[in-house]
mmCIF file of C-alpha atoms in Angstrom:
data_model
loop_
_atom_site.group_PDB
_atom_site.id
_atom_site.type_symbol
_atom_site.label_atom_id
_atom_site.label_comp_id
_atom_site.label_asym_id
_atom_site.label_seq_id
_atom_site.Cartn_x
_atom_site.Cartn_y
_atom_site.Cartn_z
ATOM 1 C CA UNK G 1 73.617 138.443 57.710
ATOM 2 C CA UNK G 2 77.076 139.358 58.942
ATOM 3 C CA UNK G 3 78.283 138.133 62.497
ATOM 4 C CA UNK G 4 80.990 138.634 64.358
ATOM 5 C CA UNK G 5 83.217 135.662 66.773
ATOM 6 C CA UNK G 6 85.378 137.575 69.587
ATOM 7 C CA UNK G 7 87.990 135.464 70.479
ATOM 8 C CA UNK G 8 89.631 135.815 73.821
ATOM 9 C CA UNK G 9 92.657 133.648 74.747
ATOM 10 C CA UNK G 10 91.151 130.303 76.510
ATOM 11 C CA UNK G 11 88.195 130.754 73.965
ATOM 12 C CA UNK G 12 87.615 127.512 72.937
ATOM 13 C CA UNK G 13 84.074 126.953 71.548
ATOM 14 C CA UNK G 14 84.561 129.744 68.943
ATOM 15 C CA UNK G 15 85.396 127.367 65.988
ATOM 16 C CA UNK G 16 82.233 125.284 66.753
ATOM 17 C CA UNK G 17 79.836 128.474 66.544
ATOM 18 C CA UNK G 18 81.728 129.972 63.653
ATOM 19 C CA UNK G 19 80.723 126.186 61.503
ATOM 20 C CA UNK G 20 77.237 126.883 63.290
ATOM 21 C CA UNK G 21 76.939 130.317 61.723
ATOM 22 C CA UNK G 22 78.611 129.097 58.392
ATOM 23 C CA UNK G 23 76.570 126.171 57.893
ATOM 24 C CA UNK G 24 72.950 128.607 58.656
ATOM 25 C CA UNK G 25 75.078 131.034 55.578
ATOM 26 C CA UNK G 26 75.630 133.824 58.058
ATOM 27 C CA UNK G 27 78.923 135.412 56.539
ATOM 28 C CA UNK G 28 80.906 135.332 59.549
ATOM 29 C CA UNK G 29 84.989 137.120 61.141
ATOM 30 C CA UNK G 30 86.471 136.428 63.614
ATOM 31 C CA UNK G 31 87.396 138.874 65.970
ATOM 32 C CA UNK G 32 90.607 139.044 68.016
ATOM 33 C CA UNK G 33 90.061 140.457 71.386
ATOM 34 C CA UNK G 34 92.605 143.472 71.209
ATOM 35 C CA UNK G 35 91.016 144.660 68.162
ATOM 36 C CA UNK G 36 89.507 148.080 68.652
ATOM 37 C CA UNK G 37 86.724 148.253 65.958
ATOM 38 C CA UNK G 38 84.212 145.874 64.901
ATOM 39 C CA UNK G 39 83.315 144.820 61.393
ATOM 40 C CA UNK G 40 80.081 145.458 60.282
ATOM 41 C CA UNK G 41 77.589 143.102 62.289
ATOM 42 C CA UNK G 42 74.351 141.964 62.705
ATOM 43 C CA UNK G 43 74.906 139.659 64.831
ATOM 44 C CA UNK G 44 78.107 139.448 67.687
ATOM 45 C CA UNK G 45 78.983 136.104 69.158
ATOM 46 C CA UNK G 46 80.845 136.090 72.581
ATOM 47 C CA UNK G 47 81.951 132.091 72.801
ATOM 48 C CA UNK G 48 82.431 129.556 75.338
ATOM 49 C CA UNK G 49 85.736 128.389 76.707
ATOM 50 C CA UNK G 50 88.062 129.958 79.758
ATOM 51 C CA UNK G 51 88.980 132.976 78.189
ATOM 52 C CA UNK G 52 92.177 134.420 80.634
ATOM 53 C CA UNK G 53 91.780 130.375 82.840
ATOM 54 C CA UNK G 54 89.001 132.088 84.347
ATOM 55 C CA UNK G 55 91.545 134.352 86.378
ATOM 56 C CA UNK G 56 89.789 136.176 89.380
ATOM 57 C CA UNK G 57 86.687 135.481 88.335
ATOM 58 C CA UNK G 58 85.028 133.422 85.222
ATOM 59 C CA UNK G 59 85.017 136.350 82.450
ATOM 60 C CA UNK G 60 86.020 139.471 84.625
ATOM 61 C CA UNK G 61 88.944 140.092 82.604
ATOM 62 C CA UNK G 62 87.589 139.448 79.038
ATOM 63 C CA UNK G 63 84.706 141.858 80.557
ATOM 64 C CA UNK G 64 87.443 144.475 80.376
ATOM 65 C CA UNK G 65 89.136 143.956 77.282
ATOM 66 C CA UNK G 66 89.198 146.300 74.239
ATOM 67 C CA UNK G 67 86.491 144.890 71.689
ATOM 68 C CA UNK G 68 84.480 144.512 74.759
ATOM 69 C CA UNK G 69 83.981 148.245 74.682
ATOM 70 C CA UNK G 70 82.959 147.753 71.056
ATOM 71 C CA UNK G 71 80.592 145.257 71.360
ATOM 72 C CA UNK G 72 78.643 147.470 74.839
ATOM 73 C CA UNK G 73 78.497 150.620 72.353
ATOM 74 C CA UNK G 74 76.945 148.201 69.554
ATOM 75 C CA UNK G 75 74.752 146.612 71.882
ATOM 76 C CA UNK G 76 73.839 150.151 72.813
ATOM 77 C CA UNK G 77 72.830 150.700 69.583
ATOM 78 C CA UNK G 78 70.623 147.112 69.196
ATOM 79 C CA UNK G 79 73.072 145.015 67.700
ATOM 80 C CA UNK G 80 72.611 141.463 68.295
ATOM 81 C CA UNK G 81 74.647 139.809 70.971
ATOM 82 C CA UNK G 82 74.727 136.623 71.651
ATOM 83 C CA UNK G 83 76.586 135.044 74.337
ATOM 84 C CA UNK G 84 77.041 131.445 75.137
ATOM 85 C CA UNK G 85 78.621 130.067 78.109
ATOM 86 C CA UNK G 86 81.597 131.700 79.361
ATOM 87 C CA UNK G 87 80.702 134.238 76.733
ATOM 88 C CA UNK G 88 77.311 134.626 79.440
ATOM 89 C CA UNK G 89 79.803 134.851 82.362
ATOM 90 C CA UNK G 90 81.521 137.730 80.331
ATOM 91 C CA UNK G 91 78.229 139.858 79.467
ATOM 92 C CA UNK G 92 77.403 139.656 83.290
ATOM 93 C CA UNK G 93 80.537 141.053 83.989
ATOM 94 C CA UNK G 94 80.252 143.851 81.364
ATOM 95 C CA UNK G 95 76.901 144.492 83.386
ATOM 96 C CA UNK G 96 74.554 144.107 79.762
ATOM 97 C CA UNK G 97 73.077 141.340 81.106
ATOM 98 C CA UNK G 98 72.370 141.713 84.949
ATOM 99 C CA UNK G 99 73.097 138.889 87.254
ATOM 100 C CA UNK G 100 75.897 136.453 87.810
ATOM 101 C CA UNK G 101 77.189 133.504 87.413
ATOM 102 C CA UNK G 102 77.937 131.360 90.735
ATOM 103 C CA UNK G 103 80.036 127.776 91.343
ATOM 104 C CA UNK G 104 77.980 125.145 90.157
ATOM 105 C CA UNK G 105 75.511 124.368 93.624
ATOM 106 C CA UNK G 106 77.338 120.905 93.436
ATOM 107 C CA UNK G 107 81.202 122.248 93.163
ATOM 108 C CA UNK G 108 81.211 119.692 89.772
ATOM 109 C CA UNK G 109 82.293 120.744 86.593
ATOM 110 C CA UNK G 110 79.060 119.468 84.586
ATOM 111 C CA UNK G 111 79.069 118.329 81.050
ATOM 112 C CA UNK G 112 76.083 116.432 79.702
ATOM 113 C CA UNK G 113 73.552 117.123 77.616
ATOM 114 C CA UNK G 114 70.260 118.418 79.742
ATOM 115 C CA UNK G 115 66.670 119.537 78.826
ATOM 116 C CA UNK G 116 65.276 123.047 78.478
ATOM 117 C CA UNK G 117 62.448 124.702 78.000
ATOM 118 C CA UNK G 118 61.654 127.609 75.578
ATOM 119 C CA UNK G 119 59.914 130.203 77.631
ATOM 120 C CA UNK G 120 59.736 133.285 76.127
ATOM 121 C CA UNK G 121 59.553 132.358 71.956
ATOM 122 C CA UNK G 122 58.443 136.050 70.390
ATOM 123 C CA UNK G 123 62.209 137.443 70.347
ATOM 124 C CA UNK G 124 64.450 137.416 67.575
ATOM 125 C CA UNK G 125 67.063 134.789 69.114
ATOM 126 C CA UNK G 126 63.690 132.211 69.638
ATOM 127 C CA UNK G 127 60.797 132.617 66.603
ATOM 128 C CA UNK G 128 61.821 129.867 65.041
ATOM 129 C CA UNK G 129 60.870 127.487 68.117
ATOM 130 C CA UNK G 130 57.250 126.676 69.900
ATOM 131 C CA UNK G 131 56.819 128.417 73.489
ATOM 132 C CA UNK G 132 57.404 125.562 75.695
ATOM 133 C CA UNK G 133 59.212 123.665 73.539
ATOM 134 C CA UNK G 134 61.575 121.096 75.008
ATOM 135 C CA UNK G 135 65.046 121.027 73.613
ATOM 136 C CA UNK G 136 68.162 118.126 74.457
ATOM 137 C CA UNK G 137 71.425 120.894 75.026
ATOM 138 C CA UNK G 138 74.927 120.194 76.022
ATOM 139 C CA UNK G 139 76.016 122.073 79.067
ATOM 140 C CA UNK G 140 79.717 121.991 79.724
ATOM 141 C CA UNK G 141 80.391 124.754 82.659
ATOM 142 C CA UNK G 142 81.435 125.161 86.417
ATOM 143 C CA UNK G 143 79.851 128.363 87.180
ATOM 144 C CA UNK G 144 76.578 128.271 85.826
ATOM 145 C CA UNK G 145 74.680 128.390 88.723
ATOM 146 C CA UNK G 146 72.704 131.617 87.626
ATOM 147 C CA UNK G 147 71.677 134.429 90.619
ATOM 148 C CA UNK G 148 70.486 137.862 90.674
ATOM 149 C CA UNK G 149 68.756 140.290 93.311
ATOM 150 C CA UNK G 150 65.037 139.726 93.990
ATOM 151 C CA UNK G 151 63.774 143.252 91.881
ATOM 152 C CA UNK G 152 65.661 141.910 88.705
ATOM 153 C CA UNK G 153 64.140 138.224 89.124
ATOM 154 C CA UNK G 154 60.712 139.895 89.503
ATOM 155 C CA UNK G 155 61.585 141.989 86.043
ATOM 156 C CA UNK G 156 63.160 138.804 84.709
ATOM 157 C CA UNK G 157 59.517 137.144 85.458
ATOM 158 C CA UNK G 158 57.252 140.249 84.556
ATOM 159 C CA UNK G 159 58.880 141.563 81.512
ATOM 160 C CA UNK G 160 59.142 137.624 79.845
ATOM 161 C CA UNK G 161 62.962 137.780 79.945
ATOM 162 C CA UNK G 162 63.565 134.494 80.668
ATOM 163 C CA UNK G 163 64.443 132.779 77.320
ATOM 164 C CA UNK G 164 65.339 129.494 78.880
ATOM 165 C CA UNK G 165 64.990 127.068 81.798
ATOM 166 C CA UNK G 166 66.158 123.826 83.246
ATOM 167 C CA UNK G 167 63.531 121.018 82.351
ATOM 168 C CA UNK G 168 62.950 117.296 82.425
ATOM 169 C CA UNK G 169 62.008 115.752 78.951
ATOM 170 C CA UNK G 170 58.269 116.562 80.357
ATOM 171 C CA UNK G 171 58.879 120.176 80.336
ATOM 172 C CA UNK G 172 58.765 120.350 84.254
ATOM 173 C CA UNK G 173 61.130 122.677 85.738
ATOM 174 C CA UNK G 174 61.365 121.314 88.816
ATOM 175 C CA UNK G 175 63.894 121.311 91.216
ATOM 176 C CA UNK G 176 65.650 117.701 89.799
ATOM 177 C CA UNK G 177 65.518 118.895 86.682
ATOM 178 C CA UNK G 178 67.949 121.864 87.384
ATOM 179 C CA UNK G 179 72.081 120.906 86.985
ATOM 180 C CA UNK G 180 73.767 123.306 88.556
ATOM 181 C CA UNK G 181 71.098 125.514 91.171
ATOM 182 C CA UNK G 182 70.775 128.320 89.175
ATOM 183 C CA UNK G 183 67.604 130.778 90.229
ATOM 184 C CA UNK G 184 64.226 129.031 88.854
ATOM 185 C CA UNK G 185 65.999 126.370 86.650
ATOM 186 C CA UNK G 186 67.198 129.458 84.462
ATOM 187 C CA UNK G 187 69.172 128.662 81.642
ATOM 188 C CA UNK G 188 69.416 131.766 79.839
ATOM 189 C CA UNK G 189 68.196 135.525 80.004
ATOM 190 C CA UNK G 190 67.437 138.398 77.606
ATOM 191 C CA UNK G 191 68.208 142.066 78.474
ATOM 192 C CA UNK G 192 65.189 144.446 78.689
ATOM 193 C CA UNK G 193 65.026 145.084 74.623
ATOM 194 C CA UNK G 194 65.730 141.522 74.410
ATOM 195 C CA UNK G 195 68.417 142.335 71.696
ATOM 196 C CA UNK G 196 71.263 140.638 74.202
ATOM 197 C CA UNK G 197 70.661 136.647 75.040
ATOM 198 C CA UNK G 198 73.139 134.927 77.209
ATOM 199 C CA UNK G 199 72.714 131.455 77.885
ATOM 200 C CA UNK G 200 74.835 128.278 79.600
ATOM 201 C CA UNK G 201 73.450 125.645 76.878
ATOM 202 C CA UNK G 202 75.534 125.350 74.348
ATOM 203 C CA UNK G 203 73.197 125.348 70.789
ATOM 204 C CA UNK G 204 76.100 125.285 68.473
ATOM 205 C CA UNK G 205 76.952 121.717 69.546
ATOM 206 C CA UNK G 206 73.734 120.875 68.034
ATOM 207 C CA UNK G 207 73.525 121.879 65.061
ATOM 208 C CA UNK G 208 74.476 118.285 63.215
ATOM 209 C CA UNK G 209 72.889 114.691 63.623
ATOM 210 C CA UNK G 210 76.224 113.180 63.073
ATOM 211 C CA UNK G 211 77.578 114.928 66.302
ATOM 212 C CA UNK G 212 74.373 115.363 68.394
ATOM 213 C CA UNK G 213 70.598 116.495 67.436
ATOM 214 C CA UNK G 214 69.874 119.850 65.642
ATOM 215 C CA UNK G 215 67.899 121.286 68.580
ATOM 216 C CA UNK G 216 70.187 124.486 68.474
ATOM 217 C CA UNK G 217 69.827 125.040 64.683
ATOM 218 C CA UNK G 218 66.634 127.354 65.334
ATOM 219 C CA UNK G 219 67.913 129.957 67.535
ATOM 220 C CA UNK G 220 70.395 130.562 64.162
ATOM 221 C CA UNK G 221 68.004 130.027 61.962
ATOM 222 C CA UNK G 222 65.513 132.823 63.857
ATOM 223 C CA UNK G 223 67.901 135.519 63.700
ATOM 224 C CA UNK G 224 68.125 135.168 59.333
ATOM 225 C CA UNK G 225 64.116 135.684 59.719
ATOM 226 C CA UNK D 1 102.452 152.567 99.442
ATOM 227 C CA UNK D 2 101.264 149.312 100.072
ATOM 228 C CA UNK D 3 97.480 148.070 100.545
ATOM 229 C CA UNK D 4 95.694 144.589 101.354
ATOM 230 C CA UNK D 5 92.581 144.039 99.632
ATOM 231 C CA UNK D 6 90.087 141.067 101.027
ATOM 232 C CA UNK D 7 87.464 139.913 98.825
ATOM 233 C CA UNK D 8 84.721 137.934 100.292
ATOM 234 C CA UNK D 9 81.200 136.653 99.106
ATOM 235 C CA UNK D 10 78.271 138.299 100.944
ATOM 236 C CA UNK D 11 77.187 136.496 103.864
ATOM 237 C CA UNK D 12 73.947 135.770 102.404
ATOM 238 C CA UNK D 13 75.639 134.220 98.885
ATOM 239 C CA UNK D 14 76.293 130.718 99.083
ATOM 240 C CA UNK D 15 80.167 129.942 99.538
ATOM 241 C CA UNK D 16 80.164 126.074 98.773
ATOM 242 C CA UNK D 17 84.205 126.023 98.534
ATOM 243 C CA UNK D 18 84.035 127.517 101.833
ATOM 244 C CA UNK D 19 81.455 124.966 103.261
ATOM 245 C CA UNK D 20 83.809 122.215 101.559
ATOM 246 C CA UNK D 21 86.585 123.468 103.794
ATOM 247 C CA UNK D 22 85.142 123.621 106.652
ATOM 248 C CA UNK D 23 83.209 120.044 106.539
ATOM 249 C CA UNK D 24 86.920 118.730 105.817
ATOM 250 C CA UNK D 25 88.579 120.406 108.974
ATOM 251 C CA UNK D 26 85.831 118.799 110.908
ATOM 252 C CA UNK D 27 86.628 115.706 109.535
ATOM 253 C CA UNK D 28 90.102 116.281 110.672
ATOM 254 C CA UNK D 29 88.560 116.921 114.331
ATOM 255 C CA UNK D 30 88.565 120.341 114.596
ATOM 256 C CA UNK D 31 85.367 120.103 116.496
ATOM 257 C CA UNK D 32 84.769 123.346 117.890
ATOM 258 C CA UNK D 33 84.813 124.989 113.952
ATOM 259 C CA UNK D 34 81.420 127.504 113.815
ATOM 260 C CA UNK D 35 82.151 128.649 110.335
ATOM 261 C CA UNK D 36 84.613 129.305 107.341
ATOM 262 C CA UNK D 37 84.244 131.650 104.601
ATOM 263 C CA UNK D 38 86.313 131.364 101.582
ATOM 264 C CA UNK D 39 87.585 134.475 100.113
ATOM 265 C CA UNK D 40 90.502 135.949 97.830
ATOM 266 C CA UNK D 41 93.859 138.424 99.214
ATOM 267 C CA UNK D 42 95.541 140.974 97.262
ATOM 268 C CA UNK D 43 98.951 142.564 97.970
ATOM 269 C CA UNK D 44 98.986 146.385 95.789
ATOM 270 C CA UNK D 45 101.418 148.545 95.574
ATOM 271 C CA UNK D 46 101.036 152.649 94.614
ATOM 272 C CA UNK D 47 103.779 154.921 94.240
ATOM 273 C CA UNK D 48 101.330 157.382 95.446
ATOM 274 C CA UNK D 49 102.644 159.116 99.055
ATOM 275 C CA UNK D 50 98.962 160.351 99.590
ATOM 276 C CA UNK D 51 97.133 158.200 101.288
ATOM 277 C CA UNK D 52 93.781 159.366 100.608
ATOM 278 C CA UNK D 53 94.546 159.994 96.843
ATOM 279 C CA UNK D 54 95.924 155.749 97.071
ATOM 280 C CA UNK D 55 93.531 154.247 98.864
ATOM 281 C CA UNK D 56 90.832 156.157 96.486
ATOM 282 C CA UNK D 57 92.731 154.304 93.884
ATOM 283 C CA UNK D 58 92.473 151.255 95.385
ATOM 284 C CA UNK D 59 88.749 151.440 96.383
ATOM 285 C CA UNK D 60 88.259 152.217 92.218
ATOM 286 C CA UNK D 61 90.044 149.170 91.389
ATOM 287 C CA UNK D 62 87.907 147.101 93.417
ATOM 288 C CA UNK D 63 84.931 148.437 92.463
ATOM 289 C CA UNK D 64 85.819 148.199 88.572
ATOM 290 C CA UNK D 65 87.581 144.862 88.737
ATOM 291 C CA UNK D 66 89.043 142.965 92.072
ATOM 292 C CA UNK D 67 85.253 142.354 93.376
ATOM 293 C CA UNK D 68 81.881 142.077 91.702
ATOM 294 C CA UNK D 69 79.811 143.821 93.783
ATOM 295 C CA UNK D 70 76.455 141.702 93.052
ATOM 296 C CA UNK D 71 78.053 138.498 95.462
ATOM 297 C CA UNK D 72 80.545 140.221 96.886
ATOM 298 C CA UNK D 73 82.312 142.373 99.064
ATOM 299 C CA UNK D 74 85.850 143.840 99.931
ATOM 300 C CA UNK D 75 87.958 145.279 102.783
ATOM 301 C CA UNK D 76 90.541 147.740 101.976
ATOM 302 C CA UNK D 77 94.012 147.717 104.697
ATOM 303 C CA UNK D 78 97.020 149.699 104.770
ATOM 304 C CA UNK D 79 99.891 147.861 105.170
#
């Protein structure tokens, strides 16, 4: 499986997803963000980090690059994107995944590792993990305080596109349980053909026992199924 | 041609630098504060003489970049 890393300038998370996708045997580039074609991909990865400091807002100018215009017409065409972090922040600004990305609801920079929950597992980013299943993440963001209008949350809700939410180590997604005040504990979102995830977690920091657990090794290891 | 260009969140969007702010200046005793909203200025310049044709311009670059238009909202000036 081939993937693709686009790497903006303040990307910094994009050498820790490229060792994700090398250690799962995905045969990965990476992608400089003034590049104007793609190589061939299965899979695209748009990383964490503070790609342009986060100028004007977190991801609005990466959302305008020139690969990003690449990586909408291959998402057009049902490419896999994944985006993690600020690489979520960017597909909301791109508009392929609706919604945005507020201030944390506490104004803190968070970084700790927090529970989710696996809601929706019948999608190529999630087979490889049980519905419900609770998972120990890293989050490491300021704006990931997750809001959209009320028709998308009802689509969000109706059409299973939730792929994660905030959770205690119970499973409950209650209102302790959520970090940062996004929308229903979310944590991450499909678009409607569920071909695009974006999520705040970051899986890639767990993908070795040494470091941290290997709760993010699945959502790799579903998209080789 | 010169244009100021106010970007605000919508009232109904949570603006927690804002409410920082303002619990501060009460803090400094500024007692008869109702409200502060925190927002972002730009200065742009056009070398455009037509107005209409500039501040066109200037309502596009909002709309594709200065604001997003989910949280929030702008106010175009002449200056």
């Amino acid at each position: 499986m081939n993937s693709s890393v686009i790497v903006f300038p303040g990307s910094n998370c994009d050498r820790d997803i490229a060792v994700a996708l090398e250690k799962l045997q995905f045969k990965n580039k990476m992608v400089w963000h003034k590049e104007t074609k793609l190589p061939k991909s299965d899979l695209i990865v748009i990383p964490g980090g503070f790609s342009y400091g986060d100028y004007l807002r977190s991801g609005a100018i990466a959302g305008k690059s020139l690969i990003v215009n690449e990586v909408i017409k291959a998402a057009n065409n049902g490419c896999l994107v994944l985006g993690i972090c600020n690489g979520f922040q960017i597909l909301t600004e791109t508009g392929l995944l609706k919604g945005v990305l507020l201030r944390n609801k506490n104004l803190k920079f968070i970084n700790k590792d927090v529970n989710i929950k696996v809601i929706n597992n019948d999608t190529k980013f999630s087979n490889k993990y049980k519905k419900d299943q609770v998972l120990k993440i890293n989050i490491a963001h300021n704006e990931g305080n997750y809001f959209t209008n009320f028709n998308h949350l009802k689509e969000l809700n109706n059409e299973n596109l939730i792929a994660f939410k905030y959770c205690n180590k119970n499973g409950d997604t209650n209102k302790e349980a959520n970090p940062n005040g996004s929308l229903e504990n979310i944590a991450g979102i499909f678009n409607t053909k569920k071909n695009i995830l974006g999520m705040m977690p970051h899986p890639e920091r767990m993908v070795d026992n040494l470091i941290s657990n290997t709760d993010g090794i699945n959502l790799f290891s579903s998209l080789l199924k | 041609m010169k244009f100021s260009v106010t970007v605000t969140l919508k009232e109904d969007v949570l603006d927690p630098q804002g409410k920082v702010v303002q619990n501060t200046l009460q803090n400094l005793g500024m007692d008869n504060l109702k409200s502060i909203r925190q927002g972002k200025y730009f200065e742009i310049e056009l070398n455009d003489n037509d107005q209409i044709k500039a501040e066109k311009k200037v309502n596009d670059m909002c709309k594709k970049l200065l604001a997003n238009l989910i949280i929030e909202d702008y106010k175009i000036t002449k200056i």
